């Protein structure tokens, strides 16, 4: 049996948890598009999933995917800067990083991406919505509602990005604390 599910979150941590919960229920990710997961039924708890952010060029990404294949990790697909990876649960824990330094470097890349998207959303707010406020009193009620809705939507995206940045920063601090304790 197969099913298609729309991607509900842009938060890669929640997305990864969602995919792993589907795998526990007996659904395997076969492929991905920009808006959907394509799943097929399988034995429950057979697969584990990871989402990996990449800032590498195509050639380096291909080398990385080939390296992952040697570790019995299957590349499912790519959605923008995210690689979707699968591993059989029987092969043990699915951890892409062998030490705290590599985890921190990865989180730095994710944080850099989040900051750039935060800045993009902020620029949209500044250059689109703020100048329009001068004309706000003369607008019709429909235009005011549309403007307010757009401003609210962009504001929510900015707040969500800040929340994600905070979570990444918090994770990096936990890794640093863990490293200090282990030394």
PDB file of N, CA, C and O in Angstrom, residues 62-142:
ATOM      1  N   UNK A  62      27.436  15.021  -3.901  1.00  0.00           N
ATOM      2  CA  UNK A  62      27.477  13.673  -4.482  1.00  0.00           C
ATOM      3  C   UNK A  62      28.516  12.806  -3.765  1.00  0.00           C
ATOM      4  O   UNK A  62      28.243  11.646  -3.445  1.00  0.00           O
ATOM      5  N   UNK A  63      29.700  13.373  -3.489  1.00  0.00           N
ATOM      6  CA  UNK A  63      30.733  12.632  -2.758  1.00  0.00           C
ATOM      7  C   UNK A  63      30.229  12.247  -1.363  1.00  0.00           C
ATOM      8  O   UNK A  63      30.464  11.135  -0.891  1.00  0.00           O
ATOM      9  N   UNK A  64      29.538  13.171  -0.711  1.00  0.00           N
ATOM     10  CA  UNK A  64      29.017  12.905   0.628  1.00  0.00           C
ATOM     11  C   UNK A  64      27.965  11.796   0.584  1.00  0.00           C
ATOM     12  O   UNK A  64      27.966  10.900   1.421  1.00  0.00           O
ATOM     13  N   UNK A  65      27.094  11.833  -0.407  1.00  0.00           N
ATOM     14  CA  UNK A  65      26.073  10.793  -0.555  1.00  0.00           C
ATOM     15  C   UNK A  65      26.728   9.433  -0.815  1.00  0.00           C
ATOM     16  O   UNK A  65      26.318   8.416  -0.248  1.00  0.00           O
ATOM     17  N   UNK A  66      27.775   9.400  -1.653  1.00  0.00           N
ATOM     18  CA  UNK A  66      28.504   8.154  -1.901  1.00  0.00           C
ATOM     19  C   UNK A  66      29.147   7.635  -0.616  1.00  0.00           C
ATOM     20  O   UNK A  66      29.145   6.429  -0.347  1.00  0.00           O
ATOM     21  N   UNK A  67      29.689   8.541   0.190  1.00  0.00           N
ATOM     22  CA  UNK A  67      30.274   8.170   1.486  1.00  0.00           C
ATOM     23  C   UNK A  67      29.203   7.561   2.396  1.00  0.00           C
ATOM     24  O   UNK A  67      29.436   6.542   3.055  1.00  0.00           O
ATOM     25  N   UNK A  68      28.014   8.168   2.408  1.00  0.00           N
ATOM     26  CA  UNK A  68      26.925   7.653   3.242  1.00  0.00           C
ATOM     27  C   UNK A  68      26.487   6.260   2.797  1.00  0.00           C
ATOM     28  O   UNK A  68      26.161   5.414   3.638  1.00  0.00           O
ATOM     29  N   UNK A  69      26.499   5.999   1.499  1.00  0.00           N
ATOM     30  CA  UNK A  69      26.136   4.674   0.980  1.00  0.00           C
ATOM     31  C   UNK A  69      27.047   3.594   1.555  1.00  0.00           C
ATOM     32  O   UNK A  69      26.592   2.492   1.851  1.00  0.00           O
ATOM     33  N   UNK A  70      28.322   3.918   1.720  1.00  0.00           N
ATOM     34  CA  UNK A  70      29.274   2.963   2.297  1.00  0.00           C
ATOM     35  C   UNK A  70      28.927   2.636   3.741  1.00  0.00           C
ATOM     36  O   UNK A  70      29.335   1.601   4.261  1.00  0.00           O
ATOM     37  N   UNK A  71      28.186   3.527   4.402  1.00  0.00           N
ATOM     38  CA  UNK A  71      27.775   3.313   5.791  1.00  0.00           C
ATOM     39  C   UNK A  71      26.340   2.771   5.864  1.00  0.00           C
ATOM     40  O   UNK A  71      25.697   2.850   6.905  1.00  0.00           O
ATOM     41  N   UNK A  72      25.843   2.225   4.735  1.00  0.00           N
ATOM     42  CA  UNK A  72      24.481   1.682   4.647  1.00  0.00           C
ATOM     43  C   UNK A  72      23.400   2.725   4.927  1.00  0.00           C
ATOM     44  O   UNK A  72      22.364   2.410   5.511  1.00  0.00           O
ATOM     45  N   UNK A  73      23.653   3.950   4.508  1.00  0.00           N
ATOM     46  CA  UNK A  73      22.667   5.019   4.628  1.00  0.00           C
ATOM     47  C   UNK A  73      22.188   5.343   3.227  1.00  0.00           C
ATOM     48  O   UNK A  73      22.982   5.626   2.339  1.00  0.00           O
ATOM     49  N   UNK A  74      20.854   5.280   3.042  1.00  0.00           N
ATOM     50  CA  UNK A  74      20.272   5.501   1.719  1.00  0.00           C
ATOM     51  C   UNK A  74      19.845   6.956   1.563  1.00  0.00           C
ATOM     52  O   UNK A  74      19.185   7.525   2.427  1.00  0.00           O
ATOM     53  N   UNK A  75      20.242   7.538   0.454  1.00  0.00           N
ATOM     54  CA  UNK A  75      19.820   8.888   0.091  1.00  0.00           C
ATOM     55  C   UNK A  75      18.466   8.777  -0.597  1.00  0.00           C
ATOM     56  O   UNK A  75      18.313   8.066  -1.578  1.00  0.00           O
ATOM     57  N   UNK A  76      17.468   9.475  -0.070  1.00  0.00           N
ATOM     58  CA  UNK A  76      16.117   9.402  -0.619  1.00  0.00           C
ATOM     59  C   UNK A  76      15.864  10.534  -1.604  1.00  0.00           C
ATOM     60  O   UNK A  76      15.304  10.330  -2.670  1.00  0.00           O
ATOM     61  N   UNK A  77      16.288  11.719  -1.229  1.00  0.00           N
ATOM     62  CA  UNK A  77      16.049  12.860  -2.092  1.00  0.00           C
ATOM     63  C   UNK A  77      16.485  14.145  -1.429  1.00  0.00           C
ATOM     64  O   UNK A  77      16.963  14.164  -0.295  1.00  0.00           O
ATOM     65  N   UNK A  78      16.289  15.212  -2.170  1.00  0.00           N
ATOM     66  CA  UNK A  78      16.713  16.528  -1.706  1.00  0.00           C
ATOM     67  C   UNK A  78      15.554  17.494  -1.887  1.00  0.00           C
ATOM     68  O   UNK A  78      14.858  17.468  -2.892  1.00  0.00           O
ATOM     69  N   UNK A  79      15.363  18.341  -0.906  1.00  0.00           N
ATOM     70  CA  UNK A  79      14.366  19.404  -0.971  1.00  0.00           C
ATOM     71  C   UNK A  79      15.087  20.679  -0.580  1.00  0.00           C
ATOM     72  O   UNK A  79      15.364  20.901   0.595  1.00  0.00           O
ATOM     73  N   UNK A  80      15.480  21.455  -1.570  1.00  0.00           N
ATOM     74  CA  UNK A  80      16.261  22.668  -1.360  1.00  0.00           C
ATOM     75  C   UNK A  80      17.608  22.287  -0.748  1.00  0.00           C
ATOM     76  O   UNK A  80      18.349  21.525  -1.337  1.00  0.00           O
ATOM     77  N   UNK A  81      17.897  22.773   0.455  1.00  0.00           N
ATOM     78  CA  UNK A  81      19.182  22.501   1.088  1.00  0.00           C
ATOM     79  C   UNK A  81      19.153  21.277   2.007  1.00  0.00           C
ATOM     80  O   UNK A  81      20.142  20.957   2.647  1.00  0.00           O
ATOM     81  N   UNK A  82      18.031  20.571   2.070  1.00  0.00           N
ATOM     82  CA  UNK A  82      17.885  19.428   2.968  1.00  0.00           C
ATOM     83  C   UNK A  82      18.018  18.113   2.211  1.00  0.00           C
ATOM     84  O   UNK A  82      17.365  17.912   1.195  1.00  0.00           O
ATOM     85  N   UNK A  83      18.864  17.231   2.743  1.00  0.00           N
ATOM     86  CA  UNK A  83      18.983  15.873   2.220  1.00  0.00           C
ATOM     87  C   UNK A  83      18.173  14.961   3.135  1.00  0.00           C
ATOM     88  O   UNK A  83      18.288  15.039   4.360  1.00  0.00           O
ATOM     89  N   UNK A  84      17.396  14.065   2.537  1.00  0.00           N
ATOM     90  CA  UNK A  84      16.597  13.108   3.301  1.00  0.00           C
ATOM     91  C   UNK A  84      17.307  11.766   3.244  1.00  0.00           C
ATOM     92  O   UNK A  84      17.573  11.248   2.165  1.00  0.00           O
ATOM     93  N   UNK A  85      17.604  11.217   4.434  1.00  0.00           N
ATOM     94  CA  UNK A  85      18.416  10.013   4.539  1.00  0.00           C
ATOM     95  C   UNK A  85      17.681   8.940   5.330  1.00  0.00           C
ATOM     96  O   UNK A  85      16.938   9.240   6.266  1.00  0.00           O
ATOM     97  N   UNK A  86      17.948   7.677   4.970  1.00  0.00           N
ATOM     98  CA  UNK A  86      17.291   6.540   5.608  1.00  0.00           C
ATOM     99  C   UNK A  86      18.336   5.498   5.997  1.00  0.00           C
ATOM    100  O   UNK A  86      19.300   5.272   5.270  1.00  0.00           O
ATOM    101  N   UNK A  87      18.097   4.860   7.133  1.00  0.00           N
ATOM    102  CA  UNK A  87      18.967   3.777   7.587  1.00  0.00           C
ATOM    103  C   UNK A  87      18.088   2.724   8.252  1.00  0.00           C
ATOM    104  O   UNK A  87      17.090   3.058   8.902  1.00  0.00           O
ATOM    105  N   UNK A  88      18.464   1.472   8.092  1.00  0.00           N
ATOM    106  CA  UNK A  88      17.726   0.403   8.762  1.00  0.00           C
ATOM    107  C   UNK A  88      17.978   0.488  10.266  1.00  0.00           C
ATOM    108  O   UNK A  88      19.115   0.657  10.709  1.00  0.00           O
ATOM    109  N   UNK A  89      16.927   0.361  11.039  1.00  0.00           N
ATOM    110  CA  UNK A  89      17.035   0.449  12.495  1.00  0.00           C
ATOM    111  C   UNK A  89      17.915  -0.664  13.057  1.00  0.00           C
ATOM    112  O   UNK A  89      18.596  -0.474  14.072  1.00  0.00           O
ATOM    113  N   UNK A  90      17.944  -1.804  12.401  1.00  0.00           N
ATOM    114  CA  UNK A  90      18.742  -2.938  12.880  1.00  0.00           C
ATOM    115  C   UNK A  90      20.251  -2.654  12.797  1.00  0.00           C
ATOM    116  O   UNK A  90      21.042  -3.341  13.439  1.00  0.00           O
ATOM    117  N   UNK A  91      20.646  -1.622  12.031  1.00  0.00           N
ATOM    118  CA  UNK A  91      22.064  -1.254  11.916  1.00  0.00           C
ATOM    119  C   UNK A  91      22.548  -0.400  13.088  1.00  0.00           C
ATOM    120  O   UNK A  91      23.698   0.024  13.105  1.00  0.00           O
ATOM    121  N   UNK A  92      21.681  -0.105  14.045  1.00  0.00           N
ATOM    122  CA  UNK A  92      22.078   0.683  15.218  1.00  0.00           C
ATOM    123  C   UNK A  92      21.631   2.128  15.109  1.00  0.00           C
ATOM    124  O   UNK A  92      20.868   2.501  14.224  1.00  0.00           O
ATOM    125  N   UNK A  93      22.128   2.930  16.058  1.00  0.00           N
ATOM    126  CA  UNK A  93      21.742   4.336  16.113  1.00  0.00           C
ATOM    127  C   UNK A  93      22.097   5.063  14.824  1.00  0.00           C
ATOM    128  O   UNK A  93      23.126   4.801  14.215  1.00  0.00           O
ATOM    129  N   UNK A  94      21.261   5.999  14.475  1.00  0.00           N
ATOM    130  CA  UNK A  94      21.452   6.776  13.254  1.00  0.00           C
ATOM    131  C   UNK A  94      21.995   8.152  13.655  1.00  0.00           C
ATOM    132  O   UNK A  94      21.255   9.099  13.865  1.00  0.00           O
ATOM    133  N   UNK A  95      23.295   8.233  13.780  1.00  0.00           N
ATOM    134  CA  UNK A  95      23.936   9.486  14.134  1.00  0.00           C
ATOM    135  C   UNK A  95      24.938   9.820  13.036  1.00  0.00           C
ATOM    136  O   UNK A  95      25.826   9.019  12.748  1.00  0.00           O
ATOM    137  N   UNK A  96      24.790  10.960  12.421  1.00  0.00           N
ATOM    138  CA  UNK A  96      25.671  11.351  11.325  1.00  0.00           C
ATOM    139  C   UNK A  96      26.994  11.941  11.812  1.00  0.00           C
ATOM    140  O   UNK A  96      27.906  12.122  11.021  1.00  0.00           O
ATOM    141  N   UNK A  97      27.087  12.232  13.091  1.00  0.00           N
ATOM    142  CA  UNK A  97      28.272  12.899  13.610  1.00  0.00           C
ATOM    143  C   UNK A  97      28.975  12.024  14.633  1.00  0.00           C
ATOM    144  O   UNK A  97      28.346  11.455  15.503  1.00  0.00           O
ATOM    145  N   UNK A  98      30.274  11.945  14.514  1.00  0.00           N
ATOM    146  CA  UNK A  98      31.042  11.075  15.387  1.00  0.00           C
ATOM    147  C   UNK A  98      31.603  11.814  16.598  1.00  0.00           C
ATOM    148  O   UNK A  98      32.043  11.193  17.544  1.00  0.00           O
ATOM    149  N   UNK A  99      31.592  13.142  16.554  1.00  0.00           N
ATOM    150  CA  UNK A  99      32.132  13.905  17.691  1.00  0.00           C
ATOM    151  C   UNK A  99      31.403  15.244  17.820  1.00  0.00           C
ATOM    152  O   UNK A  99      30.631  15.651  16.952  1.00  0.00           O
ATOM    153  N   UNK A 100      31.663  15.914  18.932  1.00  0.00           N
ATOM    154  CA  UNK A 100      31.000  17.176  19.207  1.00  0.00           C
ATOM    155  C   UNK A 100      31.427  18.293  18.259  1.00  0.00           C
ATOM    156  O   UNK A 100      30.637  19.179  17.957  1.00  0.00           O
ATOM    157  N   UNK A 101      32.651  18.246  17.778  1.00  0.00           N
ATOM    158  CA  UNK A 101      33.134  19.280  16.852  1.00  0.00           C
ATOM    159  C   UNK A 101      32.336  19.232  15.549  1.00  0.00           C
ATOM    160  O   UNK A 101      31.886  20.261  15.038  1.00  0.00           O
ATOM    161  N   UNK A 102      32.128  18.031  15.003  1.00  0.00           N
ATOM    162  CA  UNK A 102      31.362  17.923  13.757  1.00  0.00           C
ATOM    163  C   UNK A 102      29.897  18.304  13.974  1.00  0.00           C
ATOM    164  O   UNK A 102      29.278  18.910  13.107  1.00  0.00           O
ATOM    165  N   UNK A 103      29.332  17.972  15.141  1.00  0.00           N
ATOM    166  CA  UNK A 103      27.963  18.381  15.447  1.00  0.00           C
ATOM    167  C   UNK A 103      27.857  19.902  15.498  1.00  0.00           C
ATOM    168  O   UNK A 103      26.934  20.488  14.948  1.00  0.00           O
ATOM    169  N   UNK A 104      28.827  20.531  16.162  1.00  0.00           N
ATOM    170  CA  UNK A 104      28.828  21.991  16.276  1.00  0.00           C
ATOM    171  C   UNK A 104      28.995  22.646  14.906  1.00  0.00           C
ATOM    172  O   UNK A 104      28.309  23.620  14.599  1.00  0.00           O
ATOM    173  N   UNK A 105      29.881  22.122  14.074  1.00  0.00           N
ATOM    174  CA  UNK A 105      30.061  22.668  12.723  1.00  0.00           C
ATOM    175  C   UNK A 105      28.766  22.574  11.922  1.00  0.00           C
ATOM    176  O   UNK A 105      28.396  23.504  11.205  1.00  0.00           O
ATOM    177  N   UNK A 106      28.081  21.451  12.058  1.00  0.00           N
ATOM    178  CA  UNK A 106      26.809  21.272  11.366  1.00  0.00           C
ATOM    179  C   UNK A 106      25.779  22.287  11.869  1.00  0.00           C
ATOM    180  O   UNK A 106      25.099  22.938  11.077  1.00  0.00           O
ATOM    181  N   UNK A 107      25.669  22.424  13.179  1.00  0.00           N
ATOM    182  CA  UNK A 107      24.706  23.374  13.743  1.00  0.00           C
ATOM    183  C   UNK A 107      25.040  24.806  13.332  1.00  0.00           C
ATOM    184  O   UNK A 107      24.137  25.619  13.129  1.00  0.00           O
ATOM    185  N   UNK A 108      26.326  25.114  13.184  1.00  0.00           N
ATOM    186  CA  UNK A 108      26.712  26.437  12.698  1.00  0.00           C
ATOM    187  C   UNK A 108      26.187  26.679  11.283  1.00  0.00           C
ATOM    188  O   UNK A 108      25.718  27.773  10.960  1.00  0.00           O
ATOM    189  N   UNK A 109      26.255  25.647  10.428  1.00  0.00           N
ATOM    190  CA  UNK A 109      25.732  25.774   9.062  1.00  0.00           C
ATOM    191  C   UNK A 109      24.226  25.984   9.065  1.00  0.00           C
ATOM    192  O   UNK A 109      23.695  26.822   8.330  1.00  0.00           O
ATOM    193  N   UNK A 110      23.526  25.217   9.903  1.00  0.00           N
ATOM    194  CA  UNK A 110      22.075  25.360   9.995  1.00  0.00           C
ATOM    195  C   UNK A 110      21.727  26.758  10.514  1.00  0.00           C
ATOM    196  O   UNK A 110      20.842  27.429   9.972  1.00  0.00           O
ATOM    197  N   UNK A 111      22.452  27.190  11.518  1.00  0.00           N
ATOM    198  CA  UNK A 111      22.196  28.516  12.093  1.00  0.00           C
ATOM    199  C   UNK A 111      22.438  29.619  11.057  1.00  0.00           C
ATOM    200  O   UNK A 111      21.666  30.571  10.957  1.00  0.00           O
ATOM    201  N   UNK A 112      23.470  29.461  10.265  1.00  0.00           N
ATOM    202  CA  UNK A 112      23.772  30.425   9.201  1.00  0.00           C
ATOM    203  C   UNK A 112      22.618  30.499   8.200  1.00  0.00           C
ATOM    204  O   UNK A 112      22.191  31.580   7.786  1.00  0.00           O
ATOM    205  N   UNK A 113      22.093  29.342   7.815  1.00  0.00           N
ATOM    206  CA  UNK A 113      20.945  29.294   6.908  1.00  0.00           C
ATOM    207  C   UNK A 113      19.732  29.982   7.541  1.00  0.00           C
ATOM    208  O   UNK A 113      19.037  30.768   6.891  1.00  0.00           O
ATOM    209  N   UNK A 114      19.463  29.695   8.798  1.00  0.00           N
ATOM    210  CA  UNK A 114      18.306  30.287   9.471  1.00  0.00           C
ATOM    211  C   UNK A 114      18.437  31.801   9.588  1.00  0.00           C
ATOM    212  O   UNK A 114      17.464  32.537   9.408  1.00  0.00           O
ATOM    213  N   UNK A 115      19.651  32.263   9.888  1.00  0.00           N
ATOM    214  CA  UNK A 115      19.867  33.712   9.973  1.00  0.00           C
ATOM    215  C   UNK A 115      19.630  34.373   8.619  1.00  0.00           C
ATOM    216  O   UNK A 115      19.031  35.444   8.540  1.00  0.00           O
ATOM    217  N   UNK A 116      20.084  33.739   7.547  1.00  0.00           N
ATOM    218  CA  UNK A 116      19.894  34.346   6.224  1.00  0.00           C
ATOM    219  C   UNK A 116      18.409  34.410   5.868  1.00  0.00           C
ATOM    220  O   UNK A 116      17.946  35.409   5.314  1.00  0.00           O
ATOM    221  N   UNK A 117      17.645  33.368   6.193  1.00  0.00           N
ATOM    222  CA  UNK A 117      16.206  33.423   5.899  1.00  0.00           C
ATOM    223  C   UNK A 117      15.500  34.418   6.831  1.00  0.00           C
ATOM    224  O   UNK A 117      14.573  35.106   6.406  1.00  0.00           O
ATOM    225  N   UNK A 118      15.956  34.531   8.069  1.00  0.00           N
ATOM    226  CA  UNK A 118      15.412  35.529   8.987  1.00  0.00           C
ATOM    227  C   UNK A 118      15.632  36.936   8.423  1.00  0.00           C
ATOM    228  O   UNK A 118      14.713  37.766   8.410  1.00  0.00           O
ATOM    229  N   UNK A 119      16.836  37.192   7.926  1.00  0.00           N
ATOM    230  CA  UNK A 119      17.131  38.501   7.350  1.00  0.00           C
ATOM    231  C   UNK A 119      16.286  38.767   6.099  1.00  0.00           C
ATOM    232  O   UNK A 119      15.820  39.891   5.886  1.00  0.00           O
ATOM    233  N   UNK A 120      16.072  37.729   5.293  1.00  0.00           N
ATOM    234  CA  UNK A 120      15.235  37.894   4.103  1.00  0.00           C
ATOM    235  C   UNK A 120      13.803  38.271   4.489  1.00  0.00           C
ATOM    236  O   UNK A 120      13.224  39.205   3.910  1.00  0.00           O
ATOM    237  N   UNK A 121      13.227  37.557   5.464  1.00  0.00           N
ATOM    238  CA  UNK A 121      11.873  37.880   5.910  1.00  0.00           C
ATOM    239  C   UNK A 121      11.813  39.286   6.507  1.00  0.00           C
ATOM    240  O   UNK A 121      10.861  40.026   6.281  1.00  0.00           O
ATOM    241  N   UNK A 122      12.837  39.653   7.262  1.00  0.00           N
ATOM    242  CA  UNK A 122      12.883  40.985   7.869  1.00  0.00           C
ATOM    243  C   UNK A 122      12.953  42.066   6.794  1.00  0.00           C
ATOM    244  O   UNK A 122      12.294  43.105   6.911  1.00  0.00           O
ATOM    245  N   UNK A 123      13.735  41.841   5.767  1.00  0.00           N
ATOM    246  CA  UNK A 123      13.832  42.815   4.660  1.00  0.00           C
ATOM    247  C   UNK A 123      12.493  42.955   3.946  1.00  0.00           C
ATOM    248  O   UNK A 123      12.105  44.073   3.574  1.00  0.00           O
ATOM    249  N   UNK A 124      11.785  41.855   3.772  1.00  0.00           N
ATOM    250  CA  UNK A 124      10.459  41.924   3.163  1.00  0.00           C
ATOM    251  C   UNK A 124       9.557  42.824   4.003  1.00  0.00           C
ATOM    252  O   UNK A 124       8.846  43.683   3.471  1.00  0.00           O
ATOM    253  N   UNK A 125       9.622  42.643   5.320  1.00  0.00           N
ATOM    254  CA  UNK A 125       8.807  43.476   6.204  1.00  0.00           C
ATOM    255  C   UNK A 125       9.202  44.943   6.080  1.00  0.00           C
ATOM    256  O   UNK A 125       8.349  45.816   5.943  1.00  0.00           O
ATOM    257  N   UNK A 126      10.485  45.217   6.137  1.00  0.00           N
ATOM    258  CA  UNK A 126      10.942  46.603   6.119  1.00  0.00           C
ATOM    259  C   UNK A 126      10.638  47.309   4.810  1.00  0.00           C
ATOM    260  O   UNK A 126      10.145  48.440   4.806  1.00  0.00           O
ATOM    261  N   UNK A 127      10.942  46.653   3.706  1.00  0.00           N
ATOM    262  CA  UNK A 127      10.840  47.323   2.414  1.00  0.00           C
ATOM    263  C   UNK A 127       9.464  47.228   1.758  1.00  0.00           C
ATOM    264  O   UNK A 127       9.170  47.974   0.834  1.00  0.00           O
ATOM    265  N   UNK A 128       8.623  46.349   2.248  1.00  0.00           N
ATOM    266  CA  UNK A 128       7.294  46.210   1.660  1.00  0.00           C
ATOM    267  C   UNK A 128       6.212  46.811   2.557  1.00  0.00           C
ATOM    268  O   UNK A 128       5.394  47.602   2.101  1.00  0.00           O
ATOM    269  N   UNK A 129       6.230  46.423   3.806  1.00  0.00           N
ATOM    270  CA  UNK A 129       5.119  46.799   4.671  1.00  0.00           C
ATOM    271  C   UNK A 129       5.291  48.150   5.359  1.00  0.00           C
ATOM    272  O   UNK A 129       4.341  48.914   5.452  1.00  0.00           O
ATOM    273  N   UNK A 130       6.466  48.464   5.829  1.00  0.00           N
ATOM    274  CA  UNK A 130       6.663  49.704   6.582  1.00  0.00           C
ATOM    275  C   UNK A 130       6.360  50.940   5.733  1.00  0.00           C
ATOM    276  O   UNK A 130       5.608  51.813   6.185  1.00  0.00           O
ATOM    277  N   UNK A 131       6.883  51.058   4.486  1.00  0.00           N
ATOM    278  CA  UNK A 131       6.535  52.252   3.686  1.00  0.00           C
ATOM    279  C   UNK A 131       5.035  52.364   3.393  1.00  0.00           C
ATOM    280  O   UNK A 131       4.508  53.464   3.252  1.00  0.00           O
ATOM    281  N   UNK A 132       4.355  51.226   3.313  1.00  0.00           N
ATOM    282  CA  UNK A 132       2.925  51.242   2.997  1.00  0.00           C
ATOM    283  C   UNK A 132       2.072  51.750   4.149  1.00  0.00           C
ATOM    284  O   UNK A 132       0.925  52.171   3.945  1.00  0.00           O
ATOM    285  N   UNK A 133       2.616  51.746   5.355  1.00  0.00           N
ATOM    286  CA  UNK A 133       1.843  52.169   6.530  1.00  0.00           C
ATOM    287  C   UNK A 133       1.419  53.632   6.410  1.00  0.00           C
ATOM    288  O   UNK A 133       0.357  54.023   6.898  1.00  0.00           O
ATOM    289  N   UNK A 134       2.218  54.468   5.737  1.00  0.00           N
ATOM    290  CA  UNK A 134       1.880  55.893   5.569  1.00  0.00           C
ATOM    291  C   UNK A 134       0.534  56.065   4.874  1.00  0.00           C
ATOM    292  O   UNK A 134      -0.219  56.979   5.167  1.00  0.00           O
ATOM    293  N   UNK A 135       0.248  55.172   3.930  1.00  0.00           N
ATOM    294  CA  UNK A 135      -0.986  55.273   3.155  1.00  0.00           C
ATOM    295  C   UNK A 135      -2.146  54.502   3.794  1.00  0.00           C
ATOM    296  O   UNK A 135      -3.265  54.546   3.289  1.00  0.00           O
ATOM    297  N   UNK A 136      -1.891  53.812   4.885  1.00  0.00           N
ATOM    298  CA  UNK A 136      -2.869  52.919   5.509  1.00  0.00           C
ATOM    299  C   UNK A 136      -4.215  53.591   5.793  1.00  0.00           C
ATOM    300  O   UNK A 136      -5.258  53.014   5.487  1.00  0.00           O
ATOM    301  N   UNK A 137      -4.269  54.805   6.380  1.00  0.00           N
ATOM    302  CA  UNK A 137      -5.576  55.402   6.701  1.00  0.00           C
ATOM    303  C   UNK A 137      -6.490  55.631   5.488  1.00  0.00           C
ATOM    304  O   UNK A 137      -7.713  55.571   5.611  1.00  0.00           O
ATOM    305  N   UNK A 138      -5.931  55.814   4.303  1.00  0.00           N
ATOM    306  CA  UNK A 138      -6.748  56.103   3.118  1.00  0.00           C
ATOM    307  C   UNK A 138      -7.240  54.839   2.412  1.00  0.00           C
ATOM    308  O   UNK A 138      -8.035  54.929   1.481  1.00  0.00           O
ATOM    309  N   UNK A 139      -6.837  53.688   2.840  1.00  0.00           N
ATOM    310  CA  UNK A 139      -7.195  52.439   2.164  1.00  0.00           C
ATOM    311  C   UNK A 139      -8.625  52.014   2.471  1.00  0.00           C
ATOM    312  O   UNK A 139      -9.200  52.355   3.497  1.00  0.00           O
ATOM    313  N   UNK A 140      -9.130  51.135   1.595  1.00  0.00           N
ATOM    314  CA  UNK A 140     -10.430  50.520   1.846  1.00  0.00           C
ATOM    315  C   UNK A 140     -10.265  49.444   2.926  1.00  0.00           C
ATOM    316  O   UNK A 140      -9.152  49.003   3.215  1.00  0.00           O
ATOM    317  N   UNK A 141     -11.361  49.025   3.481  1.00  0.00           N
ATOM    318  CA  UNK A 141     -11.315  48.002   4.547  1.00  0.00           C
ATOM    319  C   UNK A 141     -10.725  46.698   4.019  1.00  0.00           C
ATOM    320  O   UNK A 141      -9.965  46.018   4.716  1.00  0.00           O
ATOM    321  N   UNK A 142     -11.041  46.327   2.777  1.00  0.00           N
ATOM    322  CA  UNK A 142     -10.502  45.090   2.190  1.00  0.00           C
ATOM    323  C   UNK A 142      -8.984  45.182   2.080  1.00  0.00           C
ATOM    324  O   UNK A 142      -8.275  44.241   2.430  1.00  0.00           O
TER     325      UNK A 142
END
